[in-house]
Amino acid sequence: ASGTSAFGAQRSNSVLIADYLASNDDLEKNLLFAQLLVGLNADNAQDIYDSLKDSLTGREGGQRMRLLFQAWGKVDGAAAIAAATEGAENGGRGRGPGGRGDSGWNIGSVLSGWASVDSEAAKGWIDTVEDERQRGMYTFGLVNGMAKSDPDGATDYVIQLAAAQEASGEEPMRAPWGGGSMTERYIDMIASEQLKNGASAATTWADSLPDGDLKSSAFDQIAESYVGTDLDAAKDWVASYADKDYAQRAIREVAEQLAREDPQNALEWGDSLPAEAQESTYAEVMGRWTRENAEEASTFLASMDENAPARDAAVQSLANALIYERDSEKRDPESAAVWATTIGDEEARVETVTNAVRSWMRSDAEAAAAWLPQSGLPPETQ
């Protein structure tokens, strides 16, 4: 196999590798590496890997190694996975999926390429992984590859995984980043691929999902992207589902973007939504507004009808923003405690007042203790 140089001549892989290793020009190295990947096949992949594996180190080298493994997975998944897992058994470097260092990322990359051309074979290998955590992390690569080549198949696969998890009665495995379950993060990847086909295709796909956490996560992921490209269309889209539980996270995404521009306009939009969606909107907007201008947010809240359906959510959000403000100098647990006493729902009121007083105790224990008897908290909580 050979590649075409920047000057139009044909060069063998051995020459490309030698030139790559000798070059100190980033652009040239990128070009040479791309040429190697274009010419990579089942016959030469192992030799290319053996020639480069000791030089592909550090952040940049690791990224190129993952590209190599992804390309190798497309032409010979079994051989690529053997090389990647051998690296895992030898310890790998750093931290990666499944706790296997760089080799963990490499395995995921192989699976991404492999699944894009032969998902059944890739899934068959995944099923041989005994460690549940490693299997869960490697599945990211598999779903990534399927989402690019067979999004419907990827969707069905994730739905089946979620159903099996629910049927087991065990707590779903949580993703190590971003919160949510692993299956929710898988569906997020498919949503990201759907968005490349346009918002209309993505929203149609999301609507086809069964109601529940996966649909909620997909709506959230799409809304996060949609608000950056067409906020008015995003508002209309989520509003049409505003009475659905699975749309509430998407409602908050739109509310957050509106609040960046004009908090009161965001709340007016929220007022047009069903009661549950109003609560989502007010909670999101009041939290952001309080962090940016607590005085304005408090003034608005003071003018709000005490019987408004979303008032409790608004007060709780404002109080939490005052309690947990990252800038310690801007924290105001005393005001948060006073506001929290006006929450109508008893459980939410007790929880929020308790959190406020705990924070207040850390900054001024004497004042907090003096106020505590008038907090309305049950004696045992006090």
Coordinates of C-alpha atoms in Angstrom, one line a residue:
A1 CA 0.0 0.0 0.0
S2 CA 1.2 3.5 -0.6
G3 CA 0.1 7.1 -0.2
T4 CA 0.3 10.2 -2.2
S5 CA 2.7 12.9 -0.9
A6 CA 1.9 16.6 -0.7
F7 CA 4.0 16.8 -3.9
G8 CA 2.0 14.3 -5.8
A9 CA 4.4 11.4 -5.8
Q10 CA 3.6 7.9 -4.6
R11 CA 5.3 6.8 -1.4
S12 CA 5.3 3.4 0.3
N13 CA 4.1 3.0 3.9
S14 CA 7.6 2.5 5.1
V15 CA 8.6 5.8 3.6
L16 CA 5.5 7.6 4.9
I17 CA 6.3 6.2 8.4
A18 CA 9.9 7.3 8.2
D19 CA 8.9 10.7 7.0
Y20 CA 6.3 11.0 9.8
L21 CA 8.8 10.0 12.5
A22 CA 11.4 12.4 11.1
S23 CA 9.1 15.4 10.7
N24 CA 8.8 18.2 13.2
D25 CA 6.2 20.1 11.2
D26 CA 2.7 19.6 12.7
L27 CA 0.9 20.1 9.4
E28 CA 3.1 17.7 7.6
K29 CA 2.7 15.1 10.3
N30 CA -1.0 15.4 10.1
L31 CA -0.9 14.9 6.3
L32 CA 1.5 12.0 6.5
F33 CA -0.6 10.3 9.2
A34 CA -3.8 10.8 7.2
Q35 CA -2.1 9.2 4.2
L36 CA -1.2 6.2 6.3
L37 CA -4.8 5.8 7.4
V38 CA -6.2 6.1 3.9
G39 CA -3.9 3.3 2.8
L40 CA -4.5 1.1 5.9
N41 CA -5.9 -2.3 5.2
A42 CA -6.1 -5.7 6.9
D43 CA -2.7 -6.8 5.5
N44 CA -0.7 -3.7 6.6
A45 CA -2.4 -2.5 9.7
Q46 CA -0.4 -4.5 12.2
D47 CA 2.9 -3.4 10.6
I48 CA 1.8 0.3 10.7
Y49 CA 0.8 -0.1 14.3
D50 CA 4.0 -1.8 15.4
S51 CA 6.1 0.9 13.6
L52 CA 4.2 3.8 15.3
K53 CA 3.0 2.6 18.7
D54 CA 6.1 3.7 20.6
S55 CA 6.0 7.2 19.1
L56 CA 2.3 7.9 19.5
T57 CA 2.5 9.2 23.1
G58 CA 1.1 12.2 25.0
R59 CA -2.2 13.9 24.3
E60 CA -1.6 14.4 20.5
G61 CA -0.1 11.0 20.0
G62 CA -2.9 9.4 21.9
Q63 CA -5.5 11.1 19.7
R64 CA -3.7 9.8 16.6
M65 CA -3.5 6.3 18.1
R66 CA -7.3 6.3 18.6
L67 CA -7.8 7.3 15.0
L68 CA -5.5 4.5 13.9
F69 CA -7.4 2.0 16.0
Q70 CA -10.7 3.3 14.6
A71 CA -9.5 2.9 11.0
W72 CA -8.1 -0.6 11.9
G73 CA -11.4 -1.6 13.4
K74 CA -13.2 -0.9 10.1
V75 CA -10.9 -3.2 8.1
D76 CA -10.1 -5.9 10.6
G77 CA -12.0 -5.6 13.9
A78 CA -10.8 -8.8 15.4
A79 CA -7.1 -8.1 14.9
A80 CA -7.5 -4.5 16.1
I81 CA -9.2 -5.5 19.3
A82 CA -6.5 -8.1 19.9
A83 CA -3.8 -5.4 19.7
A84 CA -5.8 -3.0 21.8
T85 CA -6.6 -5.5 24.5
E86 CA -3.0 -6.6 24.6
G87 CA -2.2 -3.0 25.5
A88 CA -4.8 -3.1 28.2
E89 CA -3.4 -6.3 29.7
N90 CA 0.0 -4.6 29.8
G91 CA -1.4 -1.8 31.8
G92 CA -1.8 1.0 29.3
R93 CA -1.1 4.6 30.4
G94 CA -3.1 7.2 32.2
R95 CA -6.9 6.8 32.8
G96 CA -9.4 5.7 30.3
P97 CA -12.7 3.8 29.8
G98 CA -13.0 0.8 32.1
G99 CA -10.0 1.8 34.1
R100 CA -7.6 0.6 31.4
G101 CA -5.6 3.7 30.7
D102 CA -5.0 4.8 27.2
S103 CA -5.7 1.3 26.0
G104 CA -9.3 1.7 27.2
W105 CA -9.8 4.6 24.8
N106 CA -8.1 2.5 22.1
I107 CA -10.6 -0.4 22.6
G108 CA -13.5 2.0 22.4
S109 CA -12.0 3.4 19.2
V110 CA -11.7 -0.1 17.7
L111 CA -15.3 -0.8 18.6
S112 CA -16.5 2.5 17.0
G113 CA -14.9 1.6 13.7
W114 CA -15.8 -2.1 13.9
A115 CA -19.5 -1.4 14.8
S116 CA -19.8 1.0 11.8
V117 CA -19.2 -1.9 9.4
D118 CA -20.1 -5.1 11.4
S119 CA -22.1 -4.2 14.5
E120 CA -23.1 -7.9 15.2
A121 CA -19.4 -8.9 15.5
A122 CA -18.6 -5.9 17.6
K123 CA -21.6 -6.6 19.9
G124 CA -20.5 -10.2 20.1
W125 CA -17.1 -9.1 21.4
I126 CA -18.7 -6.7 23.9
D127 CA -20.7 -9.7 25.3
T128 CA -17.5 -11.5 26.2
V129 CA -16.3 -8.7 28.6
E130 CA -17.1 -9.9 32.1
D131 CA -16.4 -6.8 34.0
E132 CA -19.7 -4.8 34.0
R133 CA -18.0 -1.4 34.3
Q134 CA -15.6 -2.1 31.5
R135 CA -18.4 -3.5 29.3
G136 CA -20.5 -0.4 30.0
M137 CA -17.6 2.0 29.0
Y138 CA -16.6 0.0 25.9
T139 CA -20.2 0.2 24.8
F140 CA -19.8 3.9 24.2
G141 CA -17.5 3.1 21.3
L142 CA -19.9 0.5 19.9
V143 CA -22.9 2.9 20.0
N144 CA -20.8 5.7 18.5
G145 CA -20.0 3.5 15.5
M146 CA -23.5 2.2 15.1
A147 CA -25.0 5.7 15.4
K148 CA -23.0 6.8 12.4
S149 CA -23.9 3.9 10.1
D150 CA -27.2 2.5 11.5
P151 CA -28.9 5.0 13.8
D152 CA -32.1 2.9 14.0
G153 CA -30.1 -0.2 15.0
A154 CA -28.2 1.8 17.5
T155 CA -31.4 3.2 19.0
D156 CA -33.0 -0.3 19.2
Y157 CA -29.8 -1.6 20.9
V158 CA -29.8 1.1 23.6
I159 CA -33.5 0.7 24.2
Q160 CA -32.9 -3.1 24.7
L161 CA -30.0 -2.4 27.1
A162 CA -32.2 0.0 29.1
A163 CA -35.1 -2.6 29.2
A164 CA -32.7 -5.3 30.4
Q165 CA -31.3 -3.1 33.1
E166 CA -34.8 -2.2 34.3
A167 CA -35.9 -5.9 34.2
S168 CA -32.9 -6.8 36.4
G169 CA -34.2 -4.6 39.2
E170 CA -30.7 -3.3 39.8
E171 CA -29.8 0.4 40.0
P172 CA -28.7 1.6 36.5
M173 CA -25.0 2.2 36.2
R174 CA -24.2 5.9 36.4
A175 CA -22.0 7.6 33.8
P176 CA -18.8 8.8 35.2
W177 CA -19.3 12.3 33.7
G178 CA -22.3 14.5 33.1
G179 CA -24.7 12.6 35.5
G180 CA -27.4 10.3 34.3
S181 CA -27.3 6.6 33.5
M182 CA -25.0 5.0 31.0
T183 CA -27.9 4.3 28.7
E184 CA -28.9 7.9 28.8
R185 CA -25.4 8.9 27.7
Y186 CA -25.5 6.4 24.9
I187 CA -28.8 7.9 23.6
D188 CA -27.1 11.3 23.8
M189 CA -24.5 10.1 21.3
I190 CA -27.2 9.0 18.9
A191 CA -29.0 12.4 19.3
S192 CA -25.7 14.2 18.5
E193 CA -25.4 12.2 15.3
Q194 CA -29.1 12.8 14.4
L195 CA -28.5 16.6 14.9
K196 CA -26.0 16.4 12.0
N197 CA -29.0 15.7 9.7
G198 CA -30.8 18.8 10.9
A199 CA -33.1 19.7 13.8
S200 CA -36.2 18.3 12.0
A201 CA -34.7 14.9 11.6
A202 CA -33.4 14.9 15.2
T203 CA -36.8 16.0 16.7
T204 CA -38.6 13.4 14.6
W205 CA -36.3 10.7 15.9
A206 CA -36.6 11.8 19.5
D207 CA -40.4 11.8 19.3
S208 CA -40.3 8.1 18.2
L209 CA -38.5 7.0 21.4
P210 CA -40.6 5.4 24.1
D211 CA -41.6 7.7 27.0
G212 CA -39.2 7.7 29.9
D213 CA -35.6 8.6 30.8
L214 CA -34.1 7.9 27.4
K215 CA -36.6 10.2 25.7
S216 CA -36.0 12.8 28.3
S217 CA -32.3 12.7 27.7
A218 CA -32.7 12.8 24.0
F219 CA -35.0 15.9 24.2
D220 CA -32.5 17.6 26.5
Q221 CA -29.6 17.0 24.2
I222 CA -31.4 18.2 21.1
A223 CA -32.8 21.3 22.9
E224 CA -29.2 22.2 24.1
S225 CA -28.1 22.3 20.4
Y226 CA -31.4 23.7 19.0
V227 CA -31.4 26.8 21.2
G228 CA -28.0 27.8 19.7
T229 CA -29.2 27.7 16.1
D230 CA -32.9 28.7 16.2
L231 CA -34.2 29.7 19.6
D232 CA -37.7 30.6 18.4
A233 CA -38.1 27.2 16.7
A234 CA -36.8 25.5 19.8
K235 CA -39.4 27.4 21.9
D236 CA -42.2 26.2 19.7
W237 CA -40.9 22.7 19.7
V238 CA -40.6 22.2 23.4
A239 CA -43.8 24.1 24.1
S240 CA -45.7 21.5 22.0
Y241 CA -44.6 18.8 24.5
A242 CA -44.7 21.0 27.7
D243 CA -47.3 18.8 29.4
K244 CA -45.0 15.7 29.1
D245 CA -42.7 14.7 31.9
Y246 CA -39.9 13.7 29.4
A247 CA -39.8 17.3 28.0
Q248 CA -39.1 19.1 31.3
R249 CA -35.3 19.0 31.0
A250 CA -35.7 20.4 27.4
I251 CA -37.9 23.1 28.8
R252 CA -35.2 24.1 31.2
E253 CA -32.6 24.2 28.4
V254 CA -34.8 26.7 26.5
A255 CA -35.5 28.7 29.6
E256 CA -31.8 28.9 30.5
Q257 CA -31.0 30.4 27.0
L258 CA -33.9 32.8 27.2
A259 CA -32.8 33.9 30.7
R260 CA -29.4 34.8 29.4
E261 CA -31.0 37.4 27.2
D262 CA -33.9 38.6 29.3
P263 CA -35.1 36.8 32.5
Q264 CA -38.5 38.5 32.6
N265 CA -39.2 37.5 28.9
A266 CA -38.2 34.0 29.9
L267 CA -40.7 34.0 32.7
E268 CA -43.4 35.4 30.5
W269 CA -42.8 32.5 28.1
G270 CA -43.0 30.2 31.1
D271 CA -46.4 31.6 32.1
S272 CA -47.8 30.4 28.7
L273 CA -46.9 26.8 29.5
P274 CA -48.8 24.2 31.6
A275 CA -48.2 24.3 35.4
E276 CA -45.5 21.6 35.5
A277 CA -43.5 23.3 32.7
Q278 CA -44.0 26.7 34.5
E279 CA -42.2 25.2 37.5
S280 CA -39.3 24.0 35.4
T281 CA -39.1 27.4 33.7
Y282 CA -39.3 29.5 36.9
A283 CA -36.7 27.2 38.7
E284 CA -34.2 27.6 35.9
V285 CA -34.7 31.3 35.3
M286 CA -34.7 32.4 38.9
G287 CA -31.6 30.4 39.7
R288 CA -29.7 32.0 36.8
W289 CA -31.2 35.5 37.5
T290 CA -30.2 35.3 41.2
R291 CA -26.6 34.4 40.4
E292 CA -26.4 37.3 38.0
N293 CA -28.4 39.9 39.9
A294 CA -29.9 38.8 43.2
E295 CA -31.5 42.1 43.9
E296 CA -33.4 42.2 40.7
A297 CA -34.5 38.6 41.1
S298 CA -35.7 39.2 44.7
T299 CA -37.6 42.3 43.7
F300 CA -39.4 40.3 41.0
L301 CA -40.2 37.5 43.4
A302 CA -41.6 39.9 45.9
S303 CA -44.1 41.1 43.3
M304 CA -45.2 37.6 42.4
D305 CA -48.7 36.4 43.2
E306 CA -48.3 34.2 46.4
N307 CA -50.8 31.7 44.8
A308 CA -49.0 31.4 41.5
P309 CA -48.4 27.7 40.6
A310 CA -44.7 28.2 40.1
R311 CA -44.0 30.4 43.1
D312 CA -42.6 27.6 45.3
A313 CA -40.2 26.5 42.5
A314 CA -39.1 30.1 42.0
V315 CA -38.5 30.7 45.7
Q316 CA -36.6 27.4 46.2
S317 CA -34.4 28.1 43.2
L318 CA -33.6 31.7 44.4
A319 CA -32.8 30.4 47.9
N320 CA -30.6 27.6 46.6
A321 CA -28.7 30.1 44.4
L322 CA -28.1 32.3 47.5
I323 CA -26.9 29.3 49.5
Y324 CA -24.7 27.6 47.0
E325 CA -23.2 30.6 45.2
R326 CA -19.7 29.7 44.1
D327 CA -18.4 33.1 45.1
S328 CA -18.4 32.9 48.9
E329 CA -18.7 36.7 49.2
K330 CA -22.0 36.6 47.3
R331 CA -23.6 33.9 49.4
D332 CA -26.5 35.1 51.5
P333 CA -27.9 32.2 53.6
E334 CA -29.7 34.6 55.9
S335 CA -31.9 35.9 53.0
A336 CA -32.2 32.4 51.7
A337 CA -33.6 31.2 55.0
V338 CA -36.1 34.0 55.2
W339 CA -37.3 33.5 51.6
A340 CA -37.5 29.7 52.2
T341 CA -40.0 30.1 55.0
T342 CA -42.5 31.4 52.5
I343 CA -42.5 28.1 50.4
G344 CA -46.0 26.6 50.6
D345 CA -45.0 22.9 50.2
E346 CA -44.0 21.7 53.6
E347 CA -41.4 19.2 52.5
A348 CA -39.7 21.6 50.2
R349 CA -39.9 24.4 52.8
V350 CA -38.3 22.3 55.5
E351 CA -35.6 21.0 53.2
T352 CA -34.7 24.5 51.9
V353 CA -34.8 26.2 55.3
T354 CA -32.6 23.5 56.8
N355 CA -30.0 23.9 54.0
A356 CA -30.0 27.6 54.4
V357 CA -29.6 27.5 58.2
R358 CA -26.8 25.0 57.9
S359 CA -25.0 27.3 55.5
W360 CA -25.7 30.3 57.8
M361 CA -24.3 28.4 60.8
R362 CA -21.0 28.1 59.0
S363 CA -20.7 31.9 58.5
D364 CA -22.4 33.3 61.6
A365 CA -23.5 30.6 64.0
E366 CA -24.6 33.0 66.7
A367 CA -27.0 34.9 64.4
A368 CA -28.3 31.6 62.9
A369 CA -29.0 30.1 66.3
A370 CA -30.8 33.2 67.4
W371 CA -33.1 33.1 64.4
L372 CA -33.7 29.3 64.5
P373 CA -36.7 29.4 66.9
Q374 CA -38.6 31.5 64.4
S375 CA -37.7 29.3 61.4
G376 CA -40.8 27.2 61.6
L377 CA -38.8 24.0 61.5
P378 CA -40.0 21.1 63.5
P379 CA -38.3 20.9 66.9
E380 CA -36.3 17.7 66.1
T381 CA -35.0 19.4 62.9
Q382 CA -34.0 22.5 64.9

